[in-house]
Amino acid sequence: MRVLVVEDEEHLAEGLRRGLDAEGFATDVATN
């Protein structure tokens, strides 16, 4: 499953991406 993470705080978005990737999700991140 692909997940889009939209978050203004880049460090938070990166943490979410790492966690989702570790669980097997494909992620795209969009920051401000």
Short mmCIF file of the C-alpha atoms (twelve columns), coordinates in Angstrom:
data_MODEL
# 
_entry.id   MODEL 
# 
loop_
_atom_site.group_PDB 
_atom_site.id 
_atom_site.type_symbol 
_atom_site.label_atom_id 
_atom_site.label_alt_id 
_atom_site.label_comp_id 
_atom_site.label_asym_id 
_atom_site.label_seq_id 
_atom_site.Cartn_x 
_atom_site.Cartn_y 
_atom_site.Cartn_z 
_atom_site.pdbx_PDB_model_num 
ATOM 1  C CA . MET A 1  0.000  0.000  0.000  1 
ATOM 2  C CA . ARG A 2  1.248  3.499  -0.795 1 
ATOM 3  C CA . VAL A 3  0.863  6.262  1.826  1 
ATOM 4  C CA . LEU A 4  1.206  10.015 1.360  1 
ATOM 5  C CA . VAL A 5  2.576  11.802 4.434  1 
ATOM 6  C CA . VAL A 6  1.822  15.541 4.455  1 
ATOM 7  C CA . GLU A 7  3.500  17.333 7.349  1 
ATOM 8  C CA . ASP A 8  5.020  20.809 7.814  1 
ATOM 9  C CA . GLU A 9  7.611  19.600 10.335 1 
ATOM 10 C CA . GLU A 10 10.275 17.877 8.240  1 
ATOM 11 C CA . HIS A 11 11.776 15.901 11.143 1 
ATOM 12 C CA . LEU A 12 8.330  14.559 12.078 1 
ATOM 13 C CA . ALA A 13 7.543  13.666 8.457  1 
ATOM 14 C CA . GLU A 14 10.851 11.800 8.195  1 
ATOM 15 C CA . GLY A 15 10.116 9.861  11.378 1 
ATOM 16 C CA . LEU A 16 6.684  8.906  10.078 1 
ATOM 17 C CA . ARG A 17 8.213  7.828  6.767  1 
ATOM 18 C CA . ARG A 18 10.804 5.632  8.491  1 
ATOM 19 C CA . GLY A 19 8.161  3.994  10.679 1 
ATOM 20 C CA . LEU A 20 5.821  3.332  7.774  1 
ATOM 21 C CA . ASP A 21 8.669  2.001  5.621  1 
ATOM 22 C CA . ALA A 22 9.654  -0.360 8.453  1 
ATOM 23 C CA . GLU A 23 6.097  -1.727 8.451  1 
ATOM 24 C CA . GLY A 24 6.247  -2.381 4.695  1 
ATOM 25 C CA . PHE A 25 4.412  0.656  3.343  1 
ATOM 26 C CA . ALA A 26 5.624  2.609  0.313  1 
ATOM 27 C CA . THR A 27 5.635  6.283  1.310  1 
ATOM 28 C CA . ASP A 28 5.758  9.670  -0.345 1 
ATOM 29 C CA . VAL A 29 6.423  12.738 1.805  1 
ATOM 30 C CA . ALA A 30 5.230  16.277 1.103  1 
ATOM 31 C CA . THR A 31 6.503  19.139 3.268  1 
ATOM 32 C CA . ASN A 32 5.818  22.839 3.174  1 
# 
